[in-house]
PDB file of C-alpha atoms and ligand atoms in Angstrom:
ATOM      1  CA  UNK A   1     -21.806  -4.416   4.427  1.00  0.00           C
ATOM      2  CA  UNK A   2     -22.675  -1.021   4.619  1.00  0.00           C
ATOM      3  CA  UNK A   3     -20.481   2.475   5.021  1.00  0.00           C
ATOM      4  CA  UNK A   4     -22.854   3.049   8.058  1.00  0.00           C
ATOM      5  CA  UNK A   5     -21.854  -0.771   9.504  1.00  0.00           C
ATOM      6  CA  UNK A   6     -18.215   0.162   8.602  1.00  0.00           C
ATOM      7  CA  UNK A   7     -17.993   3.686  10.219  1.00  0.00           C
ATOM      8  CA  UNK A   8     -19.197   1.897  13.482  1.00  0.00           C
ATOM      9  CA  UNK A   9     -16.884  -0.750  13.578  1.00  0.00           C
ATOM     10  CA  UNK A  10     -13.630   1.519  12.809  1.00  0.00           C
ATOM     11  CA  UNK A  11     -15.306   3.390  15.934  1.00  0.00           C
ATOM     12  CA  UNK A  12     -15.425   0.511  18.066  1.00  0.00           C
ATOM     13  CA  UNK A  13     -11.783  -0.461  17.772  1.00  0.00           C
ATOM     14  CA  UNK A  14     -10.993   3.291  18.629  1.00  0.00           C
ATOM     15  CA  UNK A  15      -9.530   4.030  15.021  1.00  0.00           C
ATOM     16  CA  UNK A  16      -7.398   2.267  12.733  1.00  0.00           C
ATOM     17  CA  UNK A  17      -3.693   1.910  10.696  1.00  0.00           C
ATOM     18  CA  UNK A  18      -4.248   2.033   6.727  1.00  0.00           C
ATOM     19  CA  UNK A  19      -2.208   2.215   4.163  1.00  0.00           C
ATOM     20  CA  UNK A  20      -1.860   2.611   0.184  1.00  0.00           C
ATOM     21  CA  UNK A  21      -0.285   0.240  -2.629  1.00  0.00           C
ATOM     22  CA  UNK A  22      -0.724   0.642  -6.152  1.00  0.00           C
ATOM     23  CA  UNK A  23       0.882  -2.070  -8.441  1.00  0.00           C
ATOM     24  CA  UNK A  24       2.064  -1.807 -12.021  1.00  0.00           C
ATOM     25  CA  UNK A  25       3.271   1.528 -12.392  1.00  0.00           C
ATOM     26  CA  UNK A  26       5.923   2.314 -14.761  1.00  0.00           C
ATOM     27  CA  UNK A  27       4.781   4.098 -18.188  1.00  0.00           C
ATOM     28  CA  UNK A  28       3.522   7.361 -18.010  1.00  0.00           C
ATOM     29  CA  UNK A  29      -0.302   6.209 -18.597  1.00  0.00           C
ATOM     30  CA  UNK A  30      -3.534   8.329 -18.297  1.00  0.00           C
ATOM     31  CA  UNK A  31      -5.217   6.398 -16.187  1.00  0.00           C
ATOM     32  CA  UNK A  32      -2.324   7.561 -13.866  1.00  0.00           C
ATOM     33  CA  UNK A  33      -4.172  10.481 -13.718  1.00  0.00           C
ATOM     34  CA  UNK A  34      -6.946   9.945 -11.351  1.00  0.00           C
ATOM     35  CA  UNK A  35      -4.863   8.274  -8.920  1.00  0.00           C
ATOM     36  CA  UNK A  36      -2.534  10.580  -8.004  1.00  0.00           C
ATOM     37  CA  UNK A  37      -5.325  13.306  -8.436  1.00  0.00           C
ATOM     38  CA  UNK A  38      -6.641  11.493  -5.784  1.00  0.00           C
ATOM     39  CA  UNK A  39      -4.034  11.315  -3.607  1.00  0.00           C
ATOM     40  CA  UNK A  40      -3.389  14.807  -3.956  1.00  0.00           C
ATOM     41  CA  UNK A  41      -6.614  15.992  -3.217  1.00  0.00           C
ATOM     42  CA  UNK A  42      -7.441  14.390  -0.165  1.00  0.00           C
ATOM     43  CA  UNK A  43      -3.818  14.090   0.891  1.00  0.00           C
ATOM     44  CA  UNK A  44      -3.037  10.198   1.579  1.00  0.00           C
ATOM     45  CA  UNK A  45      -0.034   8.907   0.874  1.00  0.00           C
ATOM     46  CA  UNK A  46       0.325   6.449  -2.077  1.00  0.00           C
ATOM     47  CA  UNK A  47       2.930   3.720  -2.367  1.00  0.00           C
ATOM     48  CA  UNK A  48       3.477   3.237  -5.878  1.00  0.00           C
ATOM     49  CA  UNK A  49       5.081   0.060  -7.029  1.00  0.00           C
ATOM     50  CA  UNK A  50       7.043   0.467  -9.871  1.00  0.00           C
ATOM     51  CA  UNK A  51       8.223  -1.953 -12.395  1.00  0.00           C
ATOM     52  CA  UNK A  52      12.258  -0.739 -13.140  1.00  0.00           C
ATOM     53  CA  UNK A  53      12.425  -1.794 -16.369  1.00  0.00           C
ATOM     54  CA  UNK A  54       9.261  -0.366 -17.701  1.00  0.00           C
ATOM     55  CA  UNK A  55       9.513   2.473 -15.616  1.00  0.00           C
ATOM     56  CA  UNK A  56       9.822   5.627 -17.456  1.00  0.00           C
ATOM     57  CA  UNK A  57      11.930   8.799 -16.482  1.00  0.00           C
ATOM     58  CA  UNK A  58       8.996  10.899 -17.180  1.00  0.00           C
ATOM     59  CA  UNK A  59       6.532   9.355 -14.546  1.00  0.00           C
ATOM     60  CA  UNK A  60       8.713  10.349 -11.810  1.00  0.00           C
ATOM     61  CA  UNK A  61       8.376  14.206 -12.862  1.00  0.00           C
ATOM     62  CA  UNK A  62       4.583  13.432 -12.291  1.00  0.00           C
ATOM     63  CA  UNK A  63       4.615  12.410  -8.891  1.00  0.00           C
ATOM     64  CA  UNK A  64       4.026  14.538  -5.703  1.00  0.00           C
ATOM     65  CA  UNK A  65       5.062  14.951  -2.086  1.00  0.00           C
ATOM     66  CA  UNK A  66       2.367  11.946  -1.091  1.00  0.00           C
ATOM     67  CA  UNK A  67       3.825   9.782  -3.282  1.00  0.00           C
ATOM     68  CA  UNK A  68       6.848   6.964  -2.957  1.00  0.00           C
ATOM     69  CA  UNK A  69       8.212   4.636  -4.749  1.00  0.00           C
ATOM     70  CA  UNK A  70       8.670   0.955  -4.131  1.00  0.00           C
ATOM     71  CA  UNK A  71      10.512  -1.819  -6.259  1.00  0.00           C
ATOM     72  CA  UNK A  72       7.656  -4.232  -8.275  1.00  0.00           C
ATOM     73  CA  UNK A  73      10.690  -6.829  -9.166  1.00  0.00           C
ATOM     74  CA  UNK A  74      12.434  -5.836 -12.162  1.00  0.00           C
ATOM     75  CA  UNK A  75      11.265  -6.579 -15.315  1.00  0.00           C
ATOM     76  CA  UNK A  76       7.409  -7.824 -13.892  1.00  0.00           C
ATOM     77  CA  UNK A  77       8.293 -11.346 -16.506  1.00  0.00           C
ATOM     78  CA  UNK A  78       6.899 -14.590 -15.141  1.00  0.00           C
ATOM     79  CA  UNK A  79       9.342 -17.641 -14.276  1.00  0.00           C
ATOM     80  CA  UNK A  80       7.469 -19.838 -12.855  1.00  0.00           C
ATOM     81  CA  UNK A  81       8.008 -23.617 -14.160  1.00  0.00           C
ATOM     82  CA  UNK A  82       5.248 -25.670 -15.510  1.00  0.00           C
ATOM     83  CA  UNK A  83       3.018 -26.098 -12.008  1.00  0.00           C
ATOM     84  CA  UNK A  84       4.732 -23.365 -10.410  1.00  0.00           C
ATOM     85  CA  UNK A  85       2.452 -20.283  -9.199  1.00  0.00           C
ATOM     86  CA  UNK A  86       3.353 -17.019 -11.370  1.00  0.00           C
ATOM     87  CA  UNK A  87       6.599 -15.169 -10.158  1.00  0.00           C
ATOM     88  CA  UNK A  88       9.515 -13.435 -11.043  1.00  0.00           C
ATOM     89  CA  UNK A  89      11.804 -15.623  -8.899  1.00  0.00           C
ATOM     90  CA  UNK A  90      11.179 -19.394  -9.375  1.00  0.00           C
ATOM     91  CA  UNK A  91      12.794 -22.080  -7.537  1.00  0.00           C
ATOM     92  CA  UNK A  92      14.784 -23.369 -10.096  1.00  0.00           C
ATOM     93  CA  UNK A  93      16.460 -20.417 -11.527  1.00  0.00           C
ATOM     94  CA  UNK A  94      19.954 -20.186  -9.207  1.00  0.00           C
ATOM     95  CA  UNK A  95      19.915 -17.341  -6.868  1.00  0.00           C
ATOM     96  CA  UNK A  96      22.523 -15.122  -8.002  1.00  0.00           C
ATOM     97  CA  UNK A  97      20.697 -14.171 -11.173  1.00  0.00           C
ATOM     98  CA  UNK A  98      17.801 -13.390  -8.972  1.00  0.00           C
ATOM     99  CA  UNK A  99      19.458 -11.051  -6.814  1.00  0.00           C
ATOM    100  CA  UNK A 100      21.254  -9.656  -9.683  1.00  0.00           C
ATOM    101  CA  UNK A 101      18.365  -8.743 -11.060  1.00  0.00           C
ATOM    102  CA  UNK A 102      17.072  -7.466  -7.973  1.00  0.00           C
ATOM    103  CA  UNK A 103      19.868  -5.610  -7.933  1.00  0.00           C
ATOM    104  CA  UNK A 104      19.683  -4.022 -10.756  1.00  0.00           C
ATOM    105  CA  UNK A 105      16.434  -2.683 -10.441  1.00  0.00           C
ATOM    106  CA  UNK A 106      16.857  -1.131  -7.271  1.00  0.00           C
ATOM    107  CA  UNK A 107      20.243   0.793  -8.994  1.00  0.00           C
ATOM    108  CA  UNK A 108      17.734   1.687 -11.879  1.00  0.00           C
ATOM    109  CA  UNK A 109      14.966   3.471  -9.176  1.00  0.00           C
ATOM    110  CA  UNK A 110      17.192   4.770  -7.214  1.00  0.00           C
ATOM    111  CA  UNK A 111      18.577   6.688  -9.970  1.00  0.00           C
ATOM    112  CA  UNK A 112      15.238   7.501 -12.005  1.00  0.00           C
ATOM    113  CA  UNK A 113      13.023   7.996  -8.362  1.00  0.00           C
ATOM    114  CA  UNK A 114      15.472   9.916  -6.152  1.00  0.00           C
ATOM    115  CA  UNK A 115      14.634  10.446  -2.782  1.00  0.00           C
ATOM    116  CA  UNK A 116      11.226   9.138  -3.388  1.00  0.00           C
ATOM    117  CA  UNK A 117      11.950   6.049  -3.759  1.00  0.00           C
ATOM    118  CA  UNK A 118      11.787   3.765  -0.350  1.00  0.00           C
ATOM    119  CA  UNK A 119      13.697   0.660  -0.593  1.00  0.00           C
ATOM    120  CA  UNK A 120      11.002  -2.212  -0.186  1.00  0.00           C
ATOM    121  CA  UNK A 121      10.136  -5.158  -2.512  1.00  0.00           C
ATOM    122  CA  UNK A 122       6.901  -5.596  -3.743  1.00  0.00           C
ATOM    123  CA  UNK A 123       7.089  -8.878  -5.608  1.00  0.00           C
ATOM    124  CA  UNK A 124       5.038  -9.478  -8.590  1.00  0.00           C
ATOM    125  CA  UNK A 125       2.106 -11.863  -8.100  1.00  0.00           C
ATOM    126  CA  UNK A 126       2.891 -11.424  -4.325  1.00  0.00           C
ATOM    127  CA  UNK A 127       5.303 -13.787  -4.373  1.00  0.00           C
ATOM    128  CA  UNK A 128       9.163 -14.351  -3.475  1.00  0.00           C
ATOM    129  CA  UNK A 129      11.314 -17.054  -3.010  1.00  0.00           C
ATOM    130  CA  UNK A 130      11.964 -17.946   0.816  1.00  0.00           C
ATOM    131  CA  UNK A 131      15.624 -17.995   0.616  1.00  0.00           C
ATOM    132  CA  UNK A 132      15.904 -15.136  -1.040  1.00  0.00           C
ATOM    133  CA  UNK A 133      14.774 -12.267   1.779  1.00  0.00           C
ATOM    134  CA  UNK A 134      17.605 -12.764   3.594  1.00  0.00           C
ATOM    135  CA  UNK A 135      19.907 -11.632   1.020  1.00  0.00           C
ATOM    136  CA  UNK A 136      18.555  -8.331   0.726  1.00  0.00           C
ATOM    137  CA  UNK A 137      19.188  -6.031   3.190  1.00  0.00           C
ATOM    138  CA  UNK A 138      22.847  -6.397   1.760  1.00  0.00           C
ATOM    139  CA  UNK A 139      21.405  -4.842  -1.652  1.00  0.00           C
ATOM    140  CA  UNK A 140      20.179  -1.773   0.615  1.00  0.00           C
ATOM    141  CA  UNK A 141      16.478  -3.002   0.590  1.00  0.00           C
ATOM    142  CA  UNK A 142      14.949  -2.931   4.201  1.00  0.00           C
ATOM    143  CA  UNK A 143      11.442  -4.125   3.834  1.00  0.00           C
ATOM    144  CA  UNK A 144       8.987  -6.806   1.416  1.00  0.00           C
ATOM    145  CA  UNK A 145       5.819  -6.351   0.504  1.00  0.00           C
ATOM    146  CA  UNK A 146       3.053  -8.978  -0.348  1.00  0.00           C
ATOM    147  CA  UNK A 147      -0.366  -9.897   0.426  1.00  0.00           C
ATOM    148  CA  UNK A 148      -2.357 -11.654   2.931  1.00  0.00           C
ATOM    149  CA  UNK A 149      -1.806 -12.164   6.555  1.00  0.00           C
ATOM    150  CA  UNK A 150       2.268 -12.820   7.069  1.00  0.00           C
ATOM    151  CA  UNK A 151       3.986 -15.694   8.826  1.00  0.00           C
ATOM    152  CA  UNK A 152       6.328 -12.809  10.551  1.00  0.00           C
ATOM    153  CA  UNK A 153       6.784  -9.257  10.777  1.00  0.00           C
ATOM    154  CA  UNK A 154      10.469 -10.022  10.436  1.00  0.00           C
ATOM    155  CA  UNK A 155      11.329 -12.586   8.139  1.00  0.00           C
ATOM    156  CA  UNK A 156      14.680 -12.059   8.235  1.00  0.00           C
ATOM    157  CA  UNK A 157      17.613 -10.175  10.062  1.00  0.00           C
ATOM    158  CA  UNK A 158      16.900  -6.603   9.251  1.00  0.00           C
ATOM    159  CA  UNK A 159      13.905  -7.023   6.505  1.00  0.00           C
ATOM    160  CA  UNK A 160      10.433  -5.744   7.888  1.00  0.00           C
ATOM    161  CA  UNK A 161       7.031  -7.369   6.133  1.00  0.00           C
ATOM    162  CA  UNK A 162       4.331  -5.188   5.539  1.00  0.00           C
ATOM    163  CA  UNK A 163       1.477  -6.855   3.555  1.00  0.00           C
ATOM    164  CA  UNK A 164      -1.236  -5.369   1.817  1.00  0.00           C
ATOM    165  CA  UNK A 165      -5.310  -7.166   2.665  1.00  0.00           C
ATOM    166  CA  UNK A 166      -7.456  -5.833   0.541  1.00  0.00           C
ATOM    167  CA  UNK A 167      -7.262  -5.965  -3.297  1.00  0.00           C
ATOM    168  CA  UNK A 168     -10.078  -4.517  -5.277  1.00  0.00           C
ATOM    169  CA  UNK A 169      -9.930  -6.414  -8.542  1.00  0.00           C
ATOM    170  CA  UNK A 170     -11.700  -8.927  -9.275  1.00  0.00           C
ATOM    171  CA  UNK A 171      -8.930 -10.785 -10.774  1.00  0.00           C
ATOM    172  CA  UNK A 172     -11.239 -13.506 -12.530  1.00  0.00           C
ATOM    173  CA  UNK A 173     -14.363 -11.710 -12.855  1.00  0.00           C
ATOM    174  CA  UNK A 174     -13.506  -9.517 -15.782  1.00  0.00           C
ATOM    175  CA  UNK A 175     -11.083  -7.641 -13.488  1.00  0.00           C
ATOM    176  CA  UNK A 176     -13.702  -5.194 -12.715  1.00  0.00           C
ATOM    177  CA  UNK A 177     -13.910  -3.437  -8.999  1.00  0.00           C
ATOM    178  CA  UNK A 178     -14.754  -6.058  -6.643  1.00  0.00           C
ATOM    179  CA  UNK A 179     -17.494  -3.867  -5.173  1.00  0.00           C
ATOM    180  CA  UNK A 180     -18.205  -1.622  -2.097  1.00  0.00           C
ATOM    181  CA  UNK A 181     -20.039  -4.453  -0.161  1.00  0.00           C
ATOM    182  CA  UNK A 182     -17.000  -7.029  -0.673  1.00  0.00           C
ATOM    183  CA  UNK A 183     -14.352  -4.375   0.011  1.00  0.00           C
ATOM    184  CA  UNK A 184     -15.917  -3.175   2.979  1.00  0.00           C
ATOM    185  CA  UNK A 185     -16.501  -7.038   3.985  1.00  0.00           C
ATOM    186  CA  UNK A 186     -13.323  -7.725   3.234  1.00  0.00           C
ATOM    187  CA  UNK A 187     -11.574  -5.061   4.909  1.00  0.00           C
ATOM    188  CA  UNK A 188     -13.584  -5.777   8.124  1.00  0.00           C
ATOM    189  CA  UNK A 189     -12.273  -9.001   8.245  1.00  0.00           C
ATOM    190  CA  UNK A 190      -8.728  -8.098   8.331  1.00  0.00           C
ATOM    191  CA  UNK A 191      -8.701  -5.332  10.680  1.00  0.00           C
ATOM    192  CA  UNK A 192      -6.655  -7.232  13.376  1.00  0.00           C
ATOM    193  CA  UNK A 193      -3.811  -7.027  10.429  1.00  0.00           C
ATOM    194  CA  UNK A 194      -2.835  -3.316  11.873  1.00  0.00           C
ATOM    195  CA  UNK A 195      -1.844  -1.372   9.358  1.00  0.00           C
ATOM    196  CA  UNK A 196      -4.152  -3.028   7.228  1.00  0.00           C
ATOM    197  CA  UNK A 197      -2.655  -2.446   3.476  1.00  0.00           C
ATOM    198  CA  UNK A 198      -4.924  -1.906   0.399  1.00  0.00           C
ATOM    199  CA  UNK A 199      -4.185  -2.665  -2.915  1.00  0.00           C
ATOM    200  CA  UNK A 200      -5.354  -1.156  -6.442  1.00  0.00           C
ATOM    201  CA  UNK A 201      -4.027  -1.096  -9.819  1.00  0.00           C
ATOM    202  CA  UNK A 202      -3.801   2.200 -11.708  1.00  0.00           C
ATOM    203  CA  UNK A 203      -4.225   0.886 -15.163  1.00  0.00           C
ATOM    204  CA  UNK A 204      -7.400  -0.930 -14.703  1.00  0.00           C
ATOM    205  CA  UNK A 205      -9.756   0.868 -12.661  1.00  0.00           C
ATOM    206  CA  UNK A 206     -12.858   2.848 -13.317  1.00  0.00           C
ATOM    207  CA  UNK A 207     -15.127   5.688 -11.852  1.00  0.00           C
ATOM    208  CA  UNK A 208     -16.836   3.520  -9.883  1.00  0.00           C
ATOM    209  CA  UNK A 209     -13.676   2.024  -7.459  1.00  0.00           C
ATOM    210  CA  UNK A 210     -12.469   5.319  -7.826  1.00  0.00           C
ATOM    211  CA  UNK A 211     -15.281   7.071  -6.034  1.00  0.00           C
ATOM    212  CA  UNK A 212     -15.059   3.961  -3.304  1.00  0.00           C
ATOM    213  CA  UNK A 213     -11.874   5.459  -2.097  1.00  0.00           C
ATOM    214  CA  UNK A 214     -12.883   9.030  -2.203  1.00  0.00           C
ATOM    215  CA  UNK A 215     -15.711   7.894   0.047  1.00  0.00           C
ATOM    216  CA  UNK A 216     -13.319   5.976   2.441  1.00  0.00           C
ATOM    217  CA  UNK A 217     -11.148   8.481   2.715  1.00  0.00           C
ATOM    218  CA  UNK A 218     -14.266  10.661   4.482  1.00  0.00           C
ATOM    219  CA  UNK A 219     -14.360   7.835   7.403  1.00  0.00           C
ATOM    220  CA  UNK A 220     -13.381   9.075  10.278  1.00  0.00           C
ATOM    221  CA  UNK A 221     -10.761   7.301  12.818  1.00  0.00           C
ATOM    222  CA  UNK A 222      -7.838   6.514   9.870  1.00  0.00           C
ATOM    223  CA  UNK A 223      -5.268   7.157  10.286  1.00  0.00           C
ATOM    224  CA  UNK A 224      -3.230   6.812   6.788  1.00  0.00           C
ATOM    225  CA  UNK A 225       0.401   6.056   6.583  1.00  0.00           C
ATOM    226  CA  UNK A 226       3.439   6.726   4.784  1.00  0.00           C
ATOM    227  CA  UNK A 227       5.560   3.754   3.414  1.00  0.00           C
ATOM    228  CA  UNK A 228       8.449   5.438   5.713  1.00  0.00           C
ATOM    229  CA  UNK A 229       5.883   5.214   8.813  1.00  0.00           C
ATOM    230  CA  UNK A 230       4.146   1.184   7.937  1.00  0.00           C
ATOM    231  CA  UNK A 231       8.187   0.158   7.551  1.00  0.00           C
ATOM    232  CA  UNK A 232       8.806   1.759  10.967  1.00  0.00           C
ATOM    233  CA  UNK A 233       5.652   0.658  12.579  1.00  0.00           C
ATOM    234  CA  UNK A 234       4.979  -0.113  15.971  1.00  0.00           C
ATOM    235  CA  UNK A 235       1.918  -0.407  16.831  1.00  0.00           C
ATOM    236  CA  UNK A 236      -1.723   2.046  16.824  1.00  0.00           C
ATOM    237  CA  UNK A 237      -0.933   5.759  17.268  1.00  0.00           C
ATOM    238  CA  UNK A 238      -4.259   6.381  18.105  1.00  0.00           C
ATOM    239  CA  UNK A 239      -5.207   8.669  21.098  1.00  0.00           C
TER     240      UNK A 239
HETATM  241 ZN1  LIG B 301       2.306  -6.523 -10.742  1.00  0.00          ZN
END
């Protein structure tokens, strides 16, 4: 697909809902750099997913007015039982210690993050147990945030689900950028997801997927969101 077919489909609809997720943030890393030079510079707000226990005090210096905080689980360490998908919160390990741990990684970025910090859950590996949403918004955490297309906007009594659609690694291909044709493809075909979420990862992306989003962010008829305005959404803004 090209930027040309893209442009003209965003015009079709009358404009569009995006916004921003970047996983795996926590050490102060270079390659931190370019993403929140990018932000910056073309000012679109970033949702940064941060790890708690990696996270260090010093990143949070680094980060400007475009920029908030989620929760990436706690300590980003796979559970999962022999068969089980990869996650931080298995099946089998008894609930408590999972929202204990939840717990204590919220405490931990609300402390280190401030008033940047937005109290969602972004799950490693997408993924979180069922049973366990519900017992959240007592922690003081009002939204979840995975991937795909979601069962619900509300999956339980005061939690709001805002997925991201479009993740540009290509996860077994070398985890190189999956491409401006297949993001652009891909992104098309989840535009009825309003606001449609896309994903990158700070520490493993190049140039190349770099310049894809400084090239997106010239379309016109985005409208870019806030993590405070895709947890409050209701609907397109546009016009
Ligand atoms: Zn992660």
């Amino acid at each position: 697909m090209t930027w040309e077919e893209f442009e003209n489909e965003i015009a079709r609809r009358g404009g569009v809902d995006f916004w921003w997720r970047d996983d795996d943030a926590g050490p102060v890393l270079p390659a931190l750099e370019p993403l929140l030079k990018l932000s910056r510079d073309h000012k679109k707000p970033v949702a940064l997913a941060v790890i708690p226990q990696a996270a260090e005090p010093a990143l949070f210096g680094l980060l400007h007015d475009k920029v908030s905080v989620l929760q990436h689980g706690t300590d980003h360490r796979n559970r999962a039982a022999p068969g089980e998908k990869k996650t931080e919160y298995p099946g089998a390990e008894p609930i408590e210690a999972a929202l204990a741990r939840v717990a204590e990684g919220f405490e931990r970025l609300r402390t280190l993050a401030g008033p940047r910090f937005f109290p969602v859950l972004a799950p490693p590996w997408n993924r979180v147990r069922e049973d366990l949403l519900g017992k959240l918004p007592a922690l003081g955490i009002r939204g979840v945030s995975a991937y795909g297309v979601r069962a619900t906007a509300r999956p339980a009594p005061g939690l709001m689900q805002v997925n991201t659609h479009v993740d540009v690694v290509a996860w077994r291909a070398g985890r190189r950028f999956i491409g401006e044709d297949r993001a652009l493809e891909l992104a098309t075909k989840r535009l009825g997801e309003q606001p449609l979420g896309w994903l990158t990862h700070h520490a493993l992306h190049d140039a190349d997927t770099w310049r894809f989003f400084e090239r997106l962010f010239q379309v016109r008829g985005i409208r870019w969101l806030s993590a405070h305005e895709v947890f409050s959404y209701t609907g397109l803004g546009h016009g």
